[in-house]
Amino acid sequence: VTGVQTCALPIWLGGDEFVVMLEDLSEVPENAAVQAEAIGEKILAVLDQPYLLGGRGCHSTASIGVTLFGNRPDSTDEALRQADIAMYQAKAAGRNTLRFFSPPLQVAVNARARMEDDLRQALKANQFILYYQPQVDRGGLLGAEALIRWKHPTRGLLSPGEFIPLAEEAGLILLVGDWVLEAACTQIAAWAHRKETAHISIAVNISARQFREPGFVDRVLAVLNRTGANPENLKLELTESMLVDNIEDVIDKINHLKPRGLGFSLDDFGTGYSSLAYLKRLPLDQLKFDQAFVRDIMTDIGSRAIAKSVVSLGQALGLTVVAEGVESEEQRGLLASLGCQSFQGFLFGWPLPLKEFELALPGFAKGSAPK
Ligand code: C2E
Ligand code: MG
Ligand code: MG
């Protein structure tokens, strides 16, 4: 099987992914590999031919992953999975190239398959939990960001970086995302009953794939209805990568949800590709500028300049600006002097499980925030 940008499972074959199957290759694996490689190179060369598109000269590149299955009784899924892994190797090697699936890759494939099974199990067995990290301003606690963790039965507590990308690839992010929304909205509804907590809003991270789903708006509205959460206390964090594909769809979805009272924030701002023209058109409430700039703000003039421009940009567009990853009093002071009013980071509070977050509430409310 030669997978030209193939994906793990046939249902996930995207619009730019194709499978090429070669028949009657040599019985000798080495020879079959040479034949497959020659044909792969031919495909690359043909795709590399320049062509005119709307009068402009263009050319296309492809990444090809190859696996030989001979007469082995592997399943189709297995062959596609192997081609997929090899294709990612080709992409990582700089694109417009070809890679073969190899035994060491098999180890990676097995580990990935095991994690996928574990993820499915985690959804059934309720192994996810939400941690809450405070967001503060001058007056004290503004709200909390909900950050998912996975209590893996054998590997301990896993952070999102260790399983969210896999959930996205395996098409499980919709289920995980639904779980997070449901859990956050249930918490908003529970906090509404107590004076000390009724004002706390929860920010939920939305993955690009989840947001792109045609039923996204309905899913959010259904969760709000089911849980009785006040939409004013729910904020959705989007990332810049969502804006590149279909900005009209993003605007449309935000416009459907905003009248219900939900807020929208642009996470990790400054790390993606969003153009300022897009930003002007997006009906957002908040920009969160990425912790990478905060990390270096004391030492790097560039980071400081970026922080300053993001704050001015936010102000000019009428958005609140939150600095993420604030760890020291010096960083907070400098950010405040640039006009940044809202903060999140270890200086104010770590992400905590619900009970510990609630116990720490009186401390946040006093406002360890800017003077
Ligand atoms: P993010 O949304 O930018 O979340 C902020 C990350 O920065 C969190 O990592 C948080 O623990 C960490 N952080 C907070 N304060 C500080 C600080 O002062 N210093 C440093 N060095 N780090 C700080 P975490 O919890 O590992 O989450 C990582 C990313 O995973 C999140 O980045 C978000 O993009 C994603 N994520 C988390 N929960 C979810 C979820 O429920 N759904 C989706 N789709 N993605 C999620
Ligand atoms: Mg976030
Ligand atoms: Mg962030």
Coordinates of C-alpha atoms and ligand atoms in Angstrom, one line a residue:
V1 CA 0.0 0.0 0.0
T2 CA 1.3 3.4 -0.9
G3 CA -0.5 5.9 1.2
V4 CA -0.2 9.4 -0.3
Q5 CA -1.3 11.5 2.7
T6 CA -3.4 8.7 4.0
C7 CA -5.0 8.7 7.4
A8 CA -5.3 6.1 10.2
L9 CA -8.8 4.9 9.3
P10 CA -10.7 5.2 6.0
I11 CA -13.4 7.3 7.6
W12 CA -10.7 9.9 8.4
L13 CA -9.3 10.1 5.0
G14 CA -9.4 13.8 4.4
G15 CA -9.9 15.7 1.1
D16 CA -6.2 16.0 0.5
E17 CA -5.4 12.4 1.3
F18 CA -5.3 9.5 -1.1
V19 CA -4.5 5.8 -1.0
V20 CA -2.7 4.2 -3.9
M21 CA -2.7 0.4 -3.9
L22 CA 0.0 -1.4 -6.0
E23 CA -0.7 -4.9 -7.2
D24 CA 1.6 -7.6 -8.6
L25 CA 4.7 -6.4 -6.9
S26 CA 7.7 -8.8 -6.5
E27 CA 7.4 -11.6 -4.0
V28 CA 10.8 -10.6 -2.6
P29 CA 10.2 -7.7 -0.1
E30 CA 13.4 -5.8 -1.0
N31 CA 12.4 -5.9 -4.7
A32 CA 8.8 -4.9 -3.9
A33 CA 10.2 -2.0 -1.9
V34 CA 12.3 -0.8 -4.9
Q35 CA 9.3 -1.0 -7.2
A36 CA 7.0 0.8 -4.8
E37 CA 9.7 3.5 -4.2
A38 CA 10.0 4.0 -8.0
I39 CA 6.3 4.5 -8.4
G40 CA 6.2 6.8 -5.4
E41 CA 9.0 8.9 -6.8
K42 CA 7.1 9.1 -10.1
I43 CA 4.0 10.3 -8.3
L44 CA 6.0 13.0 -6.5
A45 CA 7.6 14.1 -9.8
V46 CA 4.3 14.3 -11.6
L47 CA 2.7 16.3 -8.7
D48 CA 5.8 18.6 -8.7
Q49 CA 5.1 19.7 -12.4
P50 CA 4.3 23.4 -12.5
Y51 CA 0.8 24.3 -13.7
L52 CA -1.1 27.5 -14.1
L53 CA -3.9 28.4 -11.7
G54 CA -5.8 31.6 -12.5
G55 CA -2.8 32.7 -14.6
R56 CA -0.3 32.1 -11.8
G57 CA 2.4 29.4 -11.9
C58 CA 1.9 26.9 -9.1
H59 CA 3.2 23.5 -8.1
S60 CA 2.1 20.9 -5.5
T61 CA 4.1 18.9 -3.1
A62 CA 3.1 15.6 -1.5
S63 CA 4.2 13.4 1.4
I64 CA 4.1 9.7 0.7
G65 CA 4.1 6.9 3.3
V66 CA 4.6 3.4 2.0
T67 CA 4.0 0.1 3.7
L68 CA 4.4 -3.4 2.2
F69 CA 1.9 -6.0 3.3
G70 CA 2.6 -8.8 0.8
N71 CA 0.6 -11.8 1.8
R72 CA 0.4 -11.0 5.5
P73 CA -3.1 -11.3 6.8
D74 CA -3.0 -7.8 8.5
S75 CA -6.2 -5.9 8.5
T76 CA -6.8 -3.0 6.1
D77 CA -6.8 -0.7 9.1
E78 CA -3.4 -1.9 10.1
A79 CA -2.0 -1.3 6.6
L80 CA -3.5 2.1 6.5
R81 CA -2.2 2.9 9.9
Q82 CA 1.3 1.9 8.9
A83 CA 1.2 4.0 5.7
D84 CA -0.2 6.9 7.8
I85 CA 2.7 6.7 10.3
A86 CA 5.2 6.6 7.4
M87 CA 3.5 9.5 5.8
Y88 CA 4.0 11.6 9.0
Q89 CA 7.7 10.6 8.9
A90 CA 7.8 11.9 5.3
K91 CA 6.2 15.2 6.4
A92 CA 8.6 15.5 9.3
A93 CA 11.5 14.9 6.9
G94 CA 10.6 18.1 5.0
R95 CA 7.7 17.2 2.7
N96 CA 7.8 16.3 -1.0
T97 CA 9.4 13.1 0.0
L98 CA 8.7 9.4 0.6
R99 CA 9.2 7.2 3.6
F100 CA 8.7 3.5 4.3
F101 CA 7.1 2.0 7.3
S102 CA 9.7 0.2 9.4
P103 CA 9.7 -2.0 12.5
P104 CA 10.8 0.7 14.9
L105 CA 7.8 2.6 13.7
Q106 CA 5.7 -0.4 14.6
V107 CA 6.5 0.3 18.3
A108 CA 5.1 3.8 17.9
V109 CA 2.1 2.5 16.1
N110 CA 1.4 0.0 18.9
A111 CA 1.8 2.7 21.5
R112 CA -0.6 4.9 19.7
A113 CA -3.2 2.2 19.2
R114 CA -3.0 1.4 22.9
M115 CA -3.5 5.0 23.8
E116 CA -6.4 5.3 21.5
D117 CA -8.0 2.3 23.2
D118 CA -7.2 3.8 26.6
L119 CA -8.8 7.1 25.5
R120 CA -12.1 5.3 24.5
Q121 CA -12.0 3.5 27.8
A122 CA -11.3 6.8 29.7
L123 CA -14.5 8.3 28.3
K124 CA -16.6 5.4 29.5
A125 CA -14.9 5.0 32.8
N126 CA -15.0 8.8 33.6
Q127 CA -11.2 9.1 34.0
F128 CA -11.0 12.8 33.0
I129 CA -11.1 15.6 35.6
L130 CA -11.0 19.4 35.3
Y131 CA -8.4 21.5 37.1
Y132 CA -9.2 25.2 37.6
Q133 CA -6.7 28.0 37.3
P134 CA -7.6 31.5 38.6
Q135 CA -7.7 34.5 36.3
V136 CA -7.4 37.8 38.3
D137 CA -7.5 41.5 37.8
R138 CA -7.1 44.5 40.1
G139 CA -10.2 43.6 42.0
G140 CA -9.4 39.9 42.6
L141 CA -10.8 36.8 41.0
L142 CA -12.4 37.1 37.5
G143 CA -12.8 33.5 36.7
A144 CA -11.1 30.3 36.1
E145 CA -9.7 28.4 33.1
A146 CA -10.8 24.8 33.0
L147 CA -7.8 22.6 32.2
I148 CA -8.4 18.9 31.5
R149 CA -6.3 16.1 33.1
W150 CA -6.5 12.4 32.6
K151 CA -6.3 10.1 35.5
H152 CA -4.7 7.2 33.5
P153 CA -5.1 3.9 35.3
T154 CA -1.4 3.0 35.0
R155 CA 0.4 6.1 33.8
G156 CA -0.8 8.5 36.5
L157 CA -2.1 12.0 35.9
L158 CA -1.6 13.1 32.3
S159 CA -1.6 16.6 31.1
P160 CA -3.5 17.6 27.9
G161 CA -0.3 17.8 25.8
E162 CA 0.0 14.1 26.2
F163 CA -3.4 13.1 24.9
I164 CA -5.3 16.0 23.2
P165 CA -3.3 15.8 19.9
L166 CA -4.0 12.0 19.8
A167 CA -7.7 12.6 20.6
E168 CA -7.8 15.0 17.7
E169 CA -6.1 12.6 15.3
A170 CA -8.3 9.7 16.4
G171 CA -11.5 11.7 16.0
L172 CA -12.2 11.4 19.7
I173 CA -11.9 15.1 20.4
L174 CA -15.6 15.7 19.9
L175 CA -16.4 13.3 22.7
V176 CA -13.7 14.7 25.0
G177 CA -14.7 18.3 24.1
D178 CA -18.3 17.5 25.0
W179 CA -17.2 16.0 28.3
V180 CA -15.3 19.2 29.1
L181 CA -18.2 21.5 28.2
E182 CA -20.6 19.4 30.2
A183 CA -18.3 19.3 33.3
A184 CA -17.6 23.0 33.1
C185 CA -21.3 24.0 32.7
T186 CA -22.3 21.7 35.5
Q187 CA -19.8 23.5 37.7
I188 CA -21.1 26.9 36.6
A189 CA -24.6 25.8 37.5
A190 CA -23.4 24.4 40.9
W191 CA -21.5 27.6 41.7
A192 CA -24.6 29.7 40.9
H193 CA -26.2 28.6 44.1
R194 CA -23.5 30.2 46.4
K195 CA -22.9 33.9 46.8
E196 CA -19.1 33.6 46.9
T197 CA -19.0 31.6 43.7
A198 CA -21.9 32.8 41.6
H199 CA -19.8 35.4 39.8
I200 CA -17.0 33.0 38.7
S201 CA -16.9 32.5 35.0
I202 CA -15.2 29.4 33.5
A203 CA -13.1 29.5 30.3
V204 CA -13.1 26.3 28.3
N205 CA -10.5 25.5 25.6
I206 CA -12.0 24.5 22.3
S207 CA -10.0 22.5 19.8
A208 CA -10.0 23.5 16.1
R209 CA -11.6 20.3 15.0
Q210 CA -14.3 20.6 17.6
F211 CA -15.2 24.1 16.6
R212 CA -15.2 23.3 12.9
E213 CA -17.8 20.6 13.4
P214 CA -21.1 21.7 11.8
G215 CA -23.1 20.9 14.9
F216 CA -20.9 22.9 17.3
V217 CA -23.3 25.7 18.1
D218 CA -26.2 23.2 18.8
R219 CA -23.9 21.1 21.0
V220 CA -23.0 24.1 23.1
L221 CA -26.6 25.3 23.4
A222 CA -27.8 21.7 24.3
V223 CA -25.2 21.5 27.1
L224 CA -26.3 24.9 28.4
N225 CA -29.9 23.8 28.4
R226 CA -29.2 20.5 30.0
T227 CA -27.1 21.9 32.8
G228 CA -28.9 25.1 33.4
A229 CA -25.6 27.0 33.4
N230 CA -25.7 30.8 33.0
P231 CA -24.1 31.4 29.5
E232 CA -22.8 34.7 30.8
N233 CA -20.4 32.7 33.0
L234 CA -19.1 30.6 30.1
K235 CA -16.2 31.7 27.9
L236 CA -14.8 29.8 25.0
E237 CA -11.1 30.0 24.2
L238 CA -10.3 29.6 20.5
T239 CA -6.9 29.6 18.9
E240 CA -5.5 31.4 15.9
S241 CA -5.1 28.2 13.9
M242 CA -8.9 28.0 13.7
L243 CA -9.0 31.3 11.8
V244 CA -6.9 30.3 8.8
D245 CA -9.4 27.8 7.2
N246 CA -12.7 29.4 7.2
I247 CA -13.0 32.7 8.9
E248 CA -16.7 33.2 7.7
D249 CA -17.7 30.0 9.5
V250 CA -15.9 31.1 12.7
I251 CA -17.6 34.5 12.6
D252 CA -21.0 32.9 11.9
K253 CA -20.6 30.5 14.9
I254 CA -19.5 33.2 17.3
N255 CA -22.4 35.4 16.1
H256 CA -24.9 32.6 16.8
L257 CA -23.6 32.0 20.3
K258 CA -22.8 35.5 21.5
P259 CA -26.4 36.7 21.8
R260 CA -26.9 34.0 24.4
G261 CA -24.3 35.7 26.6
L262 CA -21.2 33.6 26.0
G263 CA -17.8 35.2 25.8
F264 CA -15.0 34.5 23.3
S265 CA -11.3 34.7 23.9
L266 CA -8.4 34.2 21.5
D267 CA -5.8 32.0 23.2
D268 CA -2.1 31.9 22.8
F269 CA -2.3 35.1 20.8
G270 CA 0.8 35.9 18.9
T271 CA 1.9 32.4 18.2
G272 CA -0.3 31.6 15.2
Y273 CA -1.0 33.2 11.9
S274 CA -3.9 35.5 12.5
S275 CA -3.9 38.6 10.4
L276 CA -5.0 41.9 11.9
A277 CA -7.7 42.2 9.3
Y278 CA -9.3 39.0 10.6
L279 CA -9.0 40.2 14.2
K280 CA -11.0 43.3 13.4
R281 CA -13.8 41.2 12.0
L282 CA -14.0 38.7 14.8
P283 CA -16.6 39.5 17.5
L284 CA -14.2 38.6 20.4
D285 CA -14.2 39.7 24.0
Q286 CA -10.7 38.9 25.0
L287 CA -7.1 38.3 23.8
K288 CA -4.8 36.1 25.8
F289 CA -1.3 36.7 24.8
D290 CA 0.9 33.7 24.9
Q291 CA 3.2 32.8 27.8
A292 CA 6.2 32.7 25.5
F293 CA 6.3 36.5 25.5
V294 CA 5.7 36.7 29.2
R295 CA 8.5 34.3 30.0
D296 CA 11.1 36.5 28.3
I297 CA 9.6 39.8 29.1
M298 CA 12.2 40.8 31.7
T299 CA 15.1 40.1 29.5
D300 CA 14.0 40.3 25.9
I301 CA 13.2 43.7 24.3
G302 CA 11.3 42.0 21.5
S303 CA 9.0 40.1 23.8
R304 CA 8.3 43.4 25.7
A305 CA 7.6 45.2 22.5
I306 CA 5.2 42.5 21.4
A307 CA 3.5 42.5 24.8
K308 CA 3.1 46.3 24.5
S309 CA 1.6 46.2 21.1
V310 CA -0.8 43.4 22.0
V311 CA -2.1 45.4 24.9
S312 CA -2.6 48.5 22.7
L313 CA -4.2 46.4 20.0
G314 CA -6.6 44.9 22.5
Q315 CA -7.4 48.3 23.9
A316 CA -8.0 49.8 20.4
L317 CA -10.3 46.9 19.6
G318 CA -12.2 47.1 22.9
L319 CA -11.0 43.7 24.1
T320 CA -9.7 42.8 27.5
V321 CA -6.1 41.5 27.4
V322 CA -5.0 38.6 29.7
A323 CA -1.4 37.8 30.1
E324 CA -0.8 34.1 30.5
G325 CA 2.0 32.3 32.4
V326 CA 2.8 35.1 34.9
E327 CA 5.2 33.6 37.4
S328 CA 6.9 36.5 39.1
E329 CA 6.0 39.8 40.7
E330 CA 8.5 41.5 38.4
Q331 CA 6.6 40.2 35.3
R332 CA 3.3 41.3 36.8
G333 CA 4.6 44.8 37.5
L334 CA 6.1 45.2 34.1
L335 CA 2.9 44.0 32.4
A336 CA 0.8 46.3 34.5
S337 CA 3.0 49.2 33.5
L338 CA 2.3 48.3 29.9
G339 CA -1.4 48.6 30.6
C340 CA -2.2 44.9 31.0
Q341 CA -5.0 44.5 33.6
S342 CA -5.7 40.8 33.8
F343 CA -3.4 37.9 34.6
Q344 CA -3.2 34.2 34.8
G345 CA -0.2 32.2 36.0
F346 CA 1.5 30.4 38.9
L347 CA 2.1 33.7 40.7
F348 CA -1.7 33.9 41.3
G349 CA -2.5 30.2 41.5
W350 CA -1.7 26.8 40.0
P351 CA -4.3 24.8 38.2
L352 CA -6.1 23.0 41.0
P353 CA -8.7 20.3 41.3
L354 CA -12.1 21.6 42.3
K355 CA -11.9 21.0 46.1
E356 CA -8.5 22.7 46.4
F357 CA -9.6 25.5 44.1
E358 CA -12.6 26.2 46.3
L359 CA -10.5 26.2 49.4
A360 CA -8.1 28.7 47.9
L361 CA -11.0 31.0 46.8
P362 CA -10.8 33.5 49.7
G363 CA -7.1 34.1 48.8
F364 CA -7.9 34.8 45.1
A365 CA -10.8 37.0 46.0
K366 CA -8.6 39.3 48.1
G367 CA -6.7 40.0 44.9
S368 CA -3.1 39.1 45.0
A369 CA -3.4 41.1 41.8
P370 CA -1.9 44.4 40.8
K371 CA -1.9 47.3 43.2
Ligands
C2E1 P1 -3.6 26.9 27.4 O1 -5.0 27.0 27.1 O2 -2.7 28.0 26.9 O3 -3.4 26.8 28.9 C1 -2.4 27.3 29.7 C2 -1.4 26.3 30.1 O4 -0.3 27.0 30.7 C3 -1.9 25.3 31.1 O5 -1.2 24.1 30.7 C4 -1.4 25.8 32.4 O6 -1.2 24.8 33.4 C5 -0.1 26.4 32.0 N1 0.3 27.5 32.9 C6 -0.5 28.3 33.6 N2 0.2 29.2 34.3 C7 1.5 29.0 34.1 C8 2.7 29.7 34.5 O7 2.7 30.6 35.3 N3 3.8 29.2 34.0 C9 3.8 28.1 33.1 N4 5.0 27.7 32.6 N5 2.7 27.5 32.7 C10 1.5 27.9 33.1 P2 -1.9 22.7 30.6 O8 -2.9 22.6 31.7 O9 -0.8 21.6 30.5 O10 -2.6 22.8 29.2 C11 -1.9 22.9 28.0 C12 -2.8 23.2 26.9 O11 -3.7 22.1 26.6 C13 -3.7 24.4 27.1 O12 -3.0 25.5 26.8 C14 -4.8 24.1 26.1 O13 -4.4 24.5 24.8 C15 -4.9 22.6 26.1 N6 -6.0 22.2 26.9 C16 -6.2 22.1 28.2 N7 -7.4 21.7 28.5 C17 -8.1 21.5 27.4 C18 -9.4 21.0 27.0 O14 -10.3 20.8 27.9 N8 -9.7 20.9 25.7 C19 -8.8 21.2 24.7 N9 -9.2 21.1 23.4 N10 -7.5 21.7 25.0 C20 -7.2 21.8 26.3
MG2 MG -6.4 28.2 27.2
MG3 MG -2.8 29.8 26.2

